[in-house]
Amino acid sequence: MSEVRDPRWPERVEIYDTTLRDGSQREGISLTVADKLKVAEQLDHLGVDYIEGGWPGANPKDAEFFERAPAELRLERSQLVAFGSTRRAGVKADEDEVLRNLVKAGTPVACIVAKSWDYHVTEALRTTLDEAVVMVSDSVEFLHSAGLEVFVDAEHFFDGYRNNPEFALRVLRAAHEAGASRLVLCDTNGGTLPHDVEQVVAEVRAALPDAGLGAHFHNDTGCAVGNALAAVRQGAVQVQGCINGYGERTGNANLTAIIPNLTLKMGIDTVPRDRLELLFPVSHHIAELVNLTLDPQSPYVGTSAFAHKAGLHTSAIARARDAYEHIEPDAIGNLTRFVVSEMAGRSTVAMRAKDLGLNLSDETVTDVLDQLKTLEHAGYHFEVADASFELLLRTAAGWTQEFFALESFRVIVEKQAGGEVTTEATIKLQTRGERVIATAEGNGPVNALDQALRLAIGQAHPALSGIHLTDYKVRVLDTHKGTGAVTRVLLDSADEERSWSTIGVSENIIEASWQALSDSIVHGLLAAETSEDPPAG
Ligand SMILES: [Zn+2]
């Protein structure tokens, strides 16, 4: 991990976030105005320089966002940007609706998109190249004279430059001379590769040495982050992108990778140093707000980004973390995780036991490893069932659960011809020295068993009412023996403070479900009852 900046690179690069405009073009993202305000708050928290709020006047939602933002957003560090386009062909700038809406939005900065590919001017705008250039300078001058700082997004710049470099540069020069402080080279179709980016940005910089260049990339070749870094190497001082790489098609340049790459790897200042550790929480918070599960393999901020599975690694990492991790995960708010599997060695088991405050002898650790191998061969998968693994370790250390001891259960599923399916479960168990029999109905076998168990022990263990099952996944596995399939059940549970996962495996789905359910309830009660005072009497 080096932090030595090449003196030819800029000392600082502005981070311009367009999650609220370009990012929300992603399929599946639909933000309310309240959501947009919350996303902006997170971005300010992280300390990006610019937050593009949307296109005022293009739709009622964006107009409302800019109306509410001044009162409801207390931005500490970020500046809000309104997005729009140059004036239309043949219309005066001060009579152009889009430009007037930009002024009305009341932001300190406006960013306008300009056509820089001649083909789009003649085909989409259906006007002359000369008029297209004047449209840019008129629009920049108008906004500038209204007191706004102006950025110009040169749309399709890389494709345009390849086809007609002279026109593409004319557009940039017009924007620059009219007072635009950033000329943003956009790879709108997303097909450009890093070596082309380096070359084009270098040529633009030679042609316009005084201009402040920015870069806006889409990830259609999987190179958006690399392209942004390439542009910076050639002197771009602003990078536009989205948190978690959200955006249309394959997404925009991913700021959650660009920010740490620039700061930690290239030694270039981006967000304030003391806020870099907010990258992980902000990325996950925004994923929640846009209601998308973050890919665990996301660079830097994924939950698997610093997860280690191999046993050899875990023992070595315990000694020298930097030998196996490209950065210190806490620098960006993530953490090292040791994943339990049969591949993992003694040190993983020993470390997890230590985390739980358990003292396991070498002999016990060996037993646990043997047990893990057998169980994983049978279809258990403890990487995704932290709570079941914890119970296994506690049991190995000599603990036994005293919440209940099952005597038997029976589940009846009844289907009336042409009618409903009903399920009933009866459970017999010992709890607090008493024998209890409880029967309950449910909307399926697992639900009925859960209800019956709660009925049987709920009074003795009031914390049970705060424990909920949140997800239930079933998978049929091929067995190695070829005697038939086994079923693996994964159960997610939660109380007010935490969530946990448990597992059950059996040839019988109800037995597999019972194992997962029983582990879930035991783990939940153990956590709840050890964190509160023991009940009196
Ligand atoms: Zn874009």
Coordinates of C-alpha atoms and ligand atoms in Angstrom, one line a residue:
M1 CA 0.0 0.0 0.0
S2 CA 1.8 3.1 -1.2
E3 CA 0.7 6.6 -0.7
V4 CA 3.4 8.4 -2.7
R5 CA 1.8 10.7 -5.2
D6 CA 3.5 11.1 -8.6
P7 CA 4.2 14.8 -8.8
R8 CA 2.6 14.9 -12.2
W9 CA -0.8 14.0 -10.7
P10 CA -3.1 16.6 -9.1
E11 CA -2.7 17.0 -5.3
R12 CA -6.4 16.9 -4.9
V13 CA -9.4 15.6 -6.9
E14 CA -12.9 16.8 -6.4
I15 CA -15.5 14.1 -5.9
Y16 CA -18.8 14.9 -7.7
D17 CA -21.6 12.5 -6.9
T18 CA -24.4 11.9 -9.3
T19 CA -26.2 9.1 -7.5
L20 CA -29.3 11.2 -7.3
R21 CA -29.5 11.8 -11.1
D22 CA -27.4 9.3 -13.2
G23 CA -27.3 6.7 -10.4
S24 CA -31.1 6.6 -10.1
Q25 CA -31.3 5.7 -13.8
R26 CA -30.5 2.1 -12.7
E27 CA -33.3 -0.4 -13.1
G28 CA -35.0 -1.0 -9.8
I29 CA -34.1 2.3 -8.2
S30 CA -37.0 4.7 -7.5
L31 CA -36.4 7.3 -4.9
T32 CA -38.9 9.5 -3.2
V33 CA -38.0 13.2 -2.4
A34 CA -37.5 12.2 1.2
D35 CA -35.2 9.3 0.1
K36 CA -33.2 11.8 -2.0
L37 CA -32.8 14.1 0.9
K38 CA -31.5 11.3 3.1
V39 CA -29.0 10.1 0.4
A40 CA -27.7 13.7 0.1
E41 CA -27.3 13.8 3.9
Q42 CA -25.2 10.7 3.7
L43 CA -23.0 12.1 0.9
D44 CA -22.4 15.2 2.9
H45 CA -21.5 13.1 5.9
L46 CA -18.9 11.4 3.8
G47 CA -17.7 14.8 2.6
V48 CA -18.0 14.6 -1.2
D49 CA -17.4 18.0 -2.9
Y50 CA -20.5 18.1 -5.0
I51 CA -24.0 16.5 -4.9
E52 CA -25.9 16.6 -8.1
G53 CA -29.5 16.7 -6.9
G54 CA -31.3 16.2 -10.2
W55 CA -32.7 18.1 -13.1
P56 CA -35.0 20.9 -11.8
G57 CA -38.0 21.4 -13.9
A58 CA -37.6 18.1 -15.8
N59 CA -39.9 16.3 -13.4
P60 CA -42.0 17.4 -10.4
K61 CA -40.0 15.2 -8.0
D62 CA -36.7 17.0 -8.8
A63 CA -38.3 20.4 -8.6
E64 CA -39.6 19.5 -5.1
F65 CA -36.2 18.2 -4.1
F66 CA -34.6 21.6 -4.9
E67 CA -37.5 23.4 -3.2
R68 CA -37.1 21.4 0.0
A69 CA -33.3 21.1 0.1
P70 CA -32.5 24.6 1.5
A71 CA -34.7 24.1 4.5
E72 CA -34.3 20.4 5.1
L73 CA -30.6 19.8 4.2
R74 CA -27.9 21.3 6.4
L75 CA -25.0 20.5 4.2
E76 CA -21.7 20.9 6.1
R77 CA -19.2 20.2 3.4
S78 CA -20.9 19.4 0.1
Q79 CA -22.3 21.8 -2.5
L80 CA -25.5 21.1 -4.2
V81 CA -25.5 21.1 -8.0
A82 CA -28.5 21.5 -10.3
F83 CA -28.3 19.6 -13.6
G84 CA -29.6 20.7 -17.0
S85 CA -28.7 21.3 -20.6
T86 CA -27.5 24.1 -22.8
R87 CA -30.2 26.3 -24.4
R88 CA -32.2 24.9 -27.2
A89 CA -31.2 25.7 -30.8
G90 CA -32.6 29.1 -32.0
V91 CA -33.8 30.2 -28.5
K92 CA -32.2 33.0 -26.5
A93 CA -30.5 31.9 -23.3
D94 CA -32.6 34.1 -21.0
E95 CA -35.8 32.8 -22.6
D96 CA -34.8 29.2 -22.3
E97 CA -36.9 27.2 -19.8
V98 CA -34.2 24.8 -18.7
L99 CA -31.6 27.5 -18.0
R100 CA -34.2 29.6 -16.1
N101 CA -35.1 26.6 -14.0
L102 CA -31.4 26.1 -13.2
V103 CA -31.2 29.6 -11.8
K104 CA -34.4 29.2 -9.9
A105 CA -33.1 26.0 -8.2
G106 CA -30.9 28.3 -6.1
T107 CA -27.8 26.1 -6.0
P108 CA -24.3 27.5 -6.0
V109 CA -23.3 25.4 -8.9
A110 CA -25.0 24.3 -12.2
C111 CA -23.8 21.5 -14.5
I112 CA -25.1 21.6 -18.0
V113 CA -24.7 18.9 -20.6
A114 CA -23.4 19.9 -24.1
K115 CA -23.2 17.9 -27.3
S116 CA -19.6 17.3 -28.2
W117 CA -20.1 14.7 -30.9
D118 CA -20.9 16.2 -34.3
Y119 CA -23.0 13.2 -35.2
H120 CA -25.4 14.0 -32.3
V121 CA -25.6 17.7 -33.2
T122 CA -26.7 16.9 -36.8
E123 CA -28.8 13.9 -35.9
A124 CA -30.3 14.6 -32.5
L125 CA -30.3 18.4 -32.3
R126 CA -30.7 18.8 -36.0
T127 CA -28.8 22.0 -36.1
T128 CA -25.4 23.2 -37.4
L129 CA -22.1 22.7 -35.7
D130 CA -21.6 26.5 -35.4
E131 CA -25.0 26.9 -33.7
A132 CA -24.1 24.1 -31.3
V133 CA -20.9 25.9 -30.2
V134 CA -22.8 29.2 -29.7
M135 CA -25.4 27.4 -27.6
V136 CA -22.7 26.3 -25.2
S137 CA -21.1 29.7 -24.8
D138 CA -24.4 31.5 -24.5
S139 CA -25.7 29.1 -21.9
V140 CA -22.5 29.3 -19.8
E141 CA -22.4 33.1 -20.0
F142 CA -26.1 33.3 -18.9
L143 CA -25.6 31.1 -15.9
H144 CA -22.3 32.6 -15.0
S145 CA -23.8 36.1 -15.0
A146 CA -26.6 34.9 -12.8
G147 CA -23.9 34.2 -10.2
L148 CA -23.6 30.5 -10.6
E149 CA -20.4 28.4 -10.9
V150 CA -20.8 26.4 -14.1
F151 CA -19.6 23.0 -15.0
V152 CA -20.1 21.6 -18.5
D153 CA -20.6 17.9 -19.1
A154 CA -19.3 17.3 -22.7
E155 CA -21.6 14.4 -23.7
H156 CA -20.2 11.6 -25.8
F157 CA -16.9 13.3 -25.6
F158 CA -14.6 10.3 -26.3
D159 CA -16.7 9.1 -29.2
G160 CA -17.0 12.6 -30.5
Y161 CA -13.3 13.2 -30.2
R162 CA -12.5 10.1 -32.1
N163 CA -14.7 11.1 -35.0
N164 CA -14.2 14.8 -35.1
P165 CA -11.6 16.1 -32.6
E166 CA -11.7 19.6 -34.0
F167 CA -15.4 20.0 -33.2
A168 CA -15.1 18.3 -29.8
L169 CA -12.3 20.7 -28.8
R170 CA -14.3 23.7 -30.1
V171 CA -17.1 22.9 -27.7
L172 CA -14.7 22.7 -24.8
R173 CA -13.0 25.9 -25.8
A174 CA -16.3 27.7 -26.0
A175 CA -17.3 26.5 -22.6
H176 CA -13.9 27.4 -21.1
E177 CA -13.8 30.9 -22.6
A178 CA -17.4 31.6 -21.5
G179 CA -16.4 30.9 -17.9
A180 CA -17.1 27.3 -17.2
S181 CA -14.8 26.2 -14.3
R182 CA -14.9 22.5 -15.1
L183 CA -15.0 20.8 -18.5
V184 CA -16.1 17.3 -17.8
L185 CA -15.2 14.7 -20.4
C186 CA -18.1 12.2 -20.5
D187 CA -17.9 8.6 -21.8
T188 CA -21.7 8.5 -22.2
N189 CA -21.8 5.2 -24.1
G190 CA -19.2 3.7 -21.7
G191 CA -17.2 1.9 -24.4
T192 CA -13.8 3.6 -23.9
L193 CA -10.7 1.8 -22.4
P194 CA -8.1 3.3 -20.0
H195 CA -5.3 3.6 -22.6
D196 CA -7.6 5.6 -24.9
V197 CA -8.7 7.8 -21.9
E198 CA -5.0 8.5 -21.1
Q199 CA -4.3 9.6 -24.6
V200 CA -7.4 11.7 -25.2
V201 CA -7.2 13.5 -21.8
A202 CA -3.5 14.2 -22.4
E203 CA -4.3 15.7 -25.8
V204 CA -7.1 17.8 -24.4
R205 CA -4.9 19.1 -21.6
A206 CA -2.2 20.1 -24.2
A207 CA -4.9 21.9 -26.2
L208 CA -6.5 23.7 -23.1
P209 CA -3.7 23.9 -20.5
D210 CA -5.6 26.3 -18.3
A211 CA -8.9 24.5 -18.2
G212 CA -10.0 22.4 -15.1
L213 CA -10.9 19.0 -16.5
G214 CA -13.3 16.5 -15.0
A215 CA -14.1 12.9 -15.9
H216 CA -17.5 11.0 -16.1
F217 CA -17.4 7.3 -17.0
H218 CA -19.9 4.5 -17.4
N219 CA -18.9 0.9 -16.7
D220 CA -20.0 -0.8 -19.9
T221 CA -16.5 -2.3 -20.4
G222 CA -16.0 -2.9 -16.7
C223 CA -13.3 -0.2 -16.8
A224 CA -15.1 2.9 -15.4
V225 CA -13.0 3.0 -12.2
G226 CA -9.8 2.4 -14.2
N227 CA -10.8 5.1 -16.7
A228 CA -11.4 7.6 -13.9
L229 CA -7.9 6.9 -12.5
A230 CA -6.4 7.2 -16.0
A231 CA -8.0 10.6 -16.5
V232 CA -6.6 11.7 -13.1
R233 CA -3.2 10.5 -14.1
Q234 CA -3.4 12.9 -17.1
G235 CA -4.5 15.8 -14.9
A236 CA -8.3 15.6 -14.4
V237 CA -9.2 17.4 -11.2
Q238 CA -12.8 16.2 -10.8
V239 CA -14.2 12.8 -11.0
Q240 CA -17.9 12.2 -11.3
G241 CA -19.5 8.9 -10.3
C242 CA -22.0 7.2 -8.1
I243 CA -22.0 5.5 -4.7
N244 CA -21.8 1.7 -5.1
G245 CA -21.5 2.2 -8.9
Y246 CA -25.2 2.7 -9.4
G247 CA -26.4 3.8 -12.8
E248 CA -28.0 2.9 -16.1
R249 CA -27.0 -0.4 -17.8
T250 CA -23.8 -1.6 -16.1
G251 CA -23.6 1.5 -13.9
N252 CA -21.6 4.6 -13.4
A253 CA -18.0 4.8 -12.2
N254 CA -18.0 3.5 -8.6
L255 CA -17.1 6.2 -6.1
T256 CA -16.8 3.7 -3.3
A257 CA -13.8 2.3 -5.2
I258 CA -12.5 5.5 -6.7
I259 CA -12.3 7.4 -3.4
P260 CA -10.0 4.9 -1.6
N261 CA -8.0 4.2 -4.8
L262 CA -7.2 7.9 -5.2
T263 CA -6.6 8.5 -1.5
L264 CA -5.0 5.4 -0.2
K265 CA -3.2 4.1 -3.3
M266 CA -2.3 7.3 -5.2
G267 CA -1.8 9.7 -2.3
I268 CA -4.3 12.2 -3.8
D269 CA -6.7 14.0 -1.4
T270 CA -10.4 13.4 -2.0
V271 CA -12.9 13.4 0.9
P272 CA -11.4 14.6 4.3
R273 CA -9.0 12.0 5.7
D274 CA -11.0 11.7 9.0
R275 CA -14.2 10.9 7.0
L276 CA -12.7 8.1 4.9
E277 CA -13.7 5.6 7.6
L278 CA -17.4 6.5 6.9
L279 CA -17.1 5.0 3.4
F280 CA -18.4 1.6 4.5
P281 CA -21.3 2.8 6.6
V282 CA -22.3 5.4 4.0
S283 CA -22.2 2.9 1.2
H284 CA -24.4 0.4 3.2
H285 CA -26.7 3.1 4.4
I286 CA -27.3 4.3 0.8
A287 CA -27.8 0.7 -0.3
E288 CA -30.6 0.5 2.3
L289 CA -32.1 3.8 1.1
V290 CA -32.2 2.7 -2.5
N291 CA -33.4 -0.8 -1.3
L292 CA -30.8 -2.9 -3.1
T293 CA -28.7 -5.5 -1.4
L294 CA -25.0 -4.6 -1.7
D295 CA -22.9 -7.2 -3.5
P296 CA -20.8 -8.8 -0.8
Q297 CA -17.9 -8.8 -3.3
S298 CA -17.9 -5.0 -3.8
P299 CA -14.4 -3.7 -3.7
Y300 CA -13.5 -2.1 -0.3
V301 CA -17.0 -1.9 1.1
G302 CA -18.4 -5.4 0.4
T303 CA -18.9 -7.6 3.5
S304 CA -16.6 -10.2 1.8
A305 CA -14.0 -7.6 0.8
F306 CA -11.8 -8.6 3.8
A307 CA -13.2 -12.1 4.5
H308 CA -10.6 -14.9 4.7
K309 CA -11.5 -18.5 4.3
A310 CA -8.3 -20.5 3.9
G311 CA -6.8 -21.8 7.2
L312 CA -3.3 -21.1 6.2
H313 CA -4.2 -17.4 5.7
T314 CA -6.1 -17.0 8.9
S315 CA -3.2 -18.1 11.1
A316 CA -0.8 -15.9 9.1
I317 CA -3.2 -12.9 9.2
A318 CA -3.4 -13.2 12.9
R319 CA 0.3 -12.5 13.0
A320 CA 0.7 -10.1 10.1
R321 CA -2.5 -8.7 8.6
D322 CA -0.7 -6.6 6.0
A323 CA 0.7 -9.8 4.4
Y324 CA -2.8 -10.8 3.2
E325 CA -4.9 -7.5 3.0
H326 CA -4.3 -4.8 0.4
I327 CA -5.3 -2.1 2.9
E328 CA -6.2 -1.9 6.6
P329 CA -9.9 -2.4 6.3
D330 CA -10.7 -0.1 9.2
A331 CA -9.3 2.8 7.1
I332 CA -12.5 2.8 5.2
G333 CA -14.7 1.4 8.0
N334 CA -14.8 -2.2 7.0
L335 CA -13.3 -5.1 9.0
T336 CA -11.4 -8.3 8.7
R337 CA -13.7 -11.4 8.9
F338 CA -12.6 -15.0 9.4
V339 CA -15.0 -17.3 7.6
V340 CA -15.5 -20.7 9.2
S341 CA -15.4 -23.7 6.9
E342 CA -13.6 -27.0 6.9
M343 CA -10.9 -25.4 4.9
A344 CA -10.2 -23.2 7.9
G345 CA -7.6 -24.3 10.4
R346 CA -7.2 -24.3 14.1
S347 CA -6.5 -20.6 14.3
T348 CA -10.0 -19.7 13.0
V349 CA -11.7 -21.9 15.5
A350 CA -9.4 -20.7 18.3
M351 CA -10.0 -17.0 17.4
R352 CA -13.8 -17.4 17.2
A353 CA -13.7 -19.1 20.6
K354 CA -11.6 -16.3 22.0
D355 CA -14.1 -13.8 20.7
L356 CA -16.8 -15.6 22.6
G357 CA -14.8 -15.7 25.8
L358 CA -14.4 -19.4 25.6
N359 CA -11.2 -21.2 26.6
L360 CA -10.8 -24.2 24.4
S361 CA -7.9 -26.7 24.9
D362 CA -5.9 -27.8 21.9
E363 CA -7.6 -31.1 22.2
T364 CA -11.1 -29.6 22.1
V365 CA -10.1 -27.5 19.0
T366 CA -9.1 -30.7 17.3
D367 CA -12.5 -32.2 18.2
V368 CA -14.3 -29.2 16.8
L369 CA -12.3 -29.4 13.6
D370 CA -13.2 -33.0 13.2
Q371 CA -16.8 -32.3 13.9
L372 CA -16.8 -29.4 11.3
K373 CA -15.4 -31.7 8.7
T374 CA -18.1 -34.4 9.3
L375 CA -20.9 -31.8 9.4
E376 CA -19.8 -30.0 6.3
H377 CA -19.6 -33.3 4.5
A378 CA -23.2 -33.9 5.5
G379 CA -24.3 -30.6 4.0
Y380 CA -23.9 -28.1 6.9
H381 CA -22.4 -24.8 5.8
F382 CA -21.4 -22.7 8.8
E383 CA -20.1 -19.7 6.9
V384 CA -23.7 -18.5 6.6
A385 CA -24.8 -19.8 10.0
D386 CA -22.8 -17.9 12.6
A387 CA -25.3 -18.6 15.5
S388 CA -25.3 -22.4 14.9
F389 CA -21.5 -22.3 14.8
E390 CA -21.4 -20.4 18.1
L391 CA -23.6 -23.0 19.8
L392 CA -21.4 -25.7 18.5
L393 CA -18.4 -24.0 20.0
R394 CA -20.1 -23.4 23.3
T395 CA -21.2 -27.0 23.4
A396 CA -17.7 -28.2 22.7
A397 CA -16.6 -26.0 25.7
G398 CA -19.0 -28.0 27.9
W399 CA -22.1 -25.8 27.9
T400 CA -25.6 -27.2 27.6
Q401 CA -28.7 -25.1 27.0
E402 CA -31.2 -25.1 29.8
F403 CA -34.1 -23.3 28.1
F404 CA -35.9 -26.5 27.1
A405 CA -35.3 -30.2 26.5
L406 CA -37.4 -31.7 23.7
E407 CA -39.2 -34.9 24.4
S408 CA -41.1 -35.1 21.1
F409 CA -43.0 -33.2 18.4
R410 CA -45.6 -34.1 15.9
V411 CA -46.8 -32.1 12.9
I412 CA -50.1 -32.7 11.2
V413 CA -50.8 -31.2 7.8
E414 CA -54.4 -31.6 6.6
K415 CA -55.8 -30.8 3.2
Q416 CA -59.6 -30.9 2.6
A417 CA -60.5 -31.6 -1.0
G418 CA -61.2 -28.3 -2.7
G419 CA -60.4 -26.4 0.6
E420 CA -57.5 -25.0 2.6
V421 CA -54.4 -26.6 4.0
T422 CA -54.2 -26.5 7.8
T423 CA -51.2 -27.3 9.9
E424 CA -51.0 -28.2 13.6
A425 CA -48.0 -29.0 15.7
T426 CA -47.8 -30.5 19.2
I427 CA -44.7 -30.3 21.2
K428 CA -43.7 -32.1 24.4
L429 CA -40.8 -30.8 26.4
Q430 CA -39.3 -30.1 29.8
T431 CA -38.7 -26.5 30.8
R432 CA -37.7 -25.2 34.3
G433 CA -38.2 -28.7 35.7
E434 CA -41.8 -29.0 34.4
R435 CA -43.2 -31.2 31.6
V436 CA -45.2 -29.0 29.1
I437 CA -47.4 -30.1 26.2
A438 CA -48.4 -27.4 23.8
T439 CA -50.4 -27.5 20.5
A440 CA -50.6 -24.6 18.0
E441 CA -51.7 -24.0 14.5
G442 CA -49.6 -22.3 11.8
N443 CA -49.6 -21.4 8.1
G444 CA -47.1 -24.2 7.5
P445 CA -45.1 -26.9 9.5
V446 CA -42.3 -24.5 10.5
N447 CA -44.6 -21.8 11.6
A448 CA -46.8 -24.2 13.6
L449 CA -43.7 -25.7 15.3
D450 CA -42.5 -22.2 16.1
Q451 CA -45.9 -21.2 17.6
A452 CA -46.1 -24.4 19.7
L453 CA -42.5 -23.9 21.0
R454 CA -43.3 -20.3 21.9
L455 CA -46.5 -21.4 23.7
A456 CA -44.6 -24.1 25.6
I457 CA -41.7 -21.9 26.9
G458 CA -42.9 -18.3 26.3
Q459 CA -44.0 -17.8 29.9
A460 CA -40.8 -19.0 31.4
H461 CA -38.8 -16.9 28.9
P462 CA -40.4 -13.6 28.2
A463 CA -37.5 -12.5 25.9
L464 CA -38.9 -14.9 23.4
S465 CA -41.6 -12.4 22.4
G466 CA -38.9 -10.1 21.0
I467 CA -37.3 -12.7 18.7
H468 CA -38.6 -12.9 15.2
L469 CA -37.9 -15.2 12.3
T470 CA -37.1 -13.0 9.4
D471 CA -36.2 -15.3 6.5
Y472 CA -36.4 -19.0 5.7
K473 CA -34.4 -20.6 2.9
V474 CA -34.5 -24.2 1.8
R475 CA -32.1 -25.9 -0.5
V476 CA -32.0 -29.5 -1.7
L477 CA -28.5 -30.9 -1.8
D478 CA -27.1 -33.9 -3.7
T479 CA -25.6 -36.2 -1.2
H480 CA -22.2 -37.8 -1.7
K481 CA -23.7 -41.2 -0.8
G482 CA -26.3 -41.2 -3.6
T483 CA -28.9 -42.5 -1.2
G484 CA -31.2 -39.5 -1.9
A485 CA -31.3 -35.8 -1.4
V486 CA -30.9 -34.0 1.9
T487 CA -32.5 -30.7 2.7
R488 CA -30.6 -27.7 4.1
V489 CA -32.6 -25.1 5.9
L490 CA -31.2 -21.6 6.7
L491 CA -33.1 -19.5 9.1
D492 CA -32.5 -15.8 9.7
S493 CA -33.8 -14.3 13.0
A494 CA -33.6 -11.0 14.7
D495 CA -34.4 -9.2 17.9
E496 CA -34.3 -5.4 18.5
E497 CA -30.5 -5.4 18.7
R498 CA -29.1 -8.1 16.5
S499 CA -29.7 -10.6 13.7
W500 CA -28.3 -14.1 13.4
S501 CA -28.5 -17.2 11.2
T502 CA -28.9 -20.8 12.0
I503 CA -28.8 -24.0 10.0
G504 CA -30.4 -27.5 9.9
V505 CA -29.7 -30.4 7.6
S506 CA -31.7 -33.6 7.2
E507 CA -33.3 -35.9 4.7
N508 CA -36.5 -34.7 6.3
I509 CA -37.4 -31.0 5.7
I510 CA -39.3 -30.7 9.0
E511 CA -36.4 -32.2 11.0
A512 CA -34.0 -29.8 9.2
S513 CA -36.3 -26.9 10.0
W514 CA -36.5 -27.9 13.6
Q515 CA -32.7 -27.9 14.0
A516 CA -32.5 -24.4 12.6
L517 CA -35.5 -23.2 14.6
S518 CA -34.2 -24.7 17.9
D519 CA -30.8 -23.1 17.4
S520 CA -32.3 -19.8 16.5
I521 CA -34.5 -19.7 19.7
V522 CA -31.6 -20.9 21.9
H523 CA -29.2 -18.4 20.5
G524 CA -31.8 -15.6 20.8
L525 CA -32.6 -16.4 24.4
L526 CA -29.0 -16.9 25.3
A527 CA -28.1 -13.4 24.0
A528 CA -31.2 -11.8 25.5
E529 CA -30.9 -13.4 28.9
T530 CA -27.1 -12.8 29.3
S531 CA -27.5 -9.2 28.5
E532 CA -30.2 -8.6 31.2
D533 CA -30.3 -9.3 34.9
P534 CA -31.1 -12.8 35.8
P535 CA -34.8 -13.2 36.7
A536 CA -35.6 -13.0 40.4
G537 CA -36.5 -16.3 42.2
Ligands
ZN1 ZN -23.7 9.6 -17.4

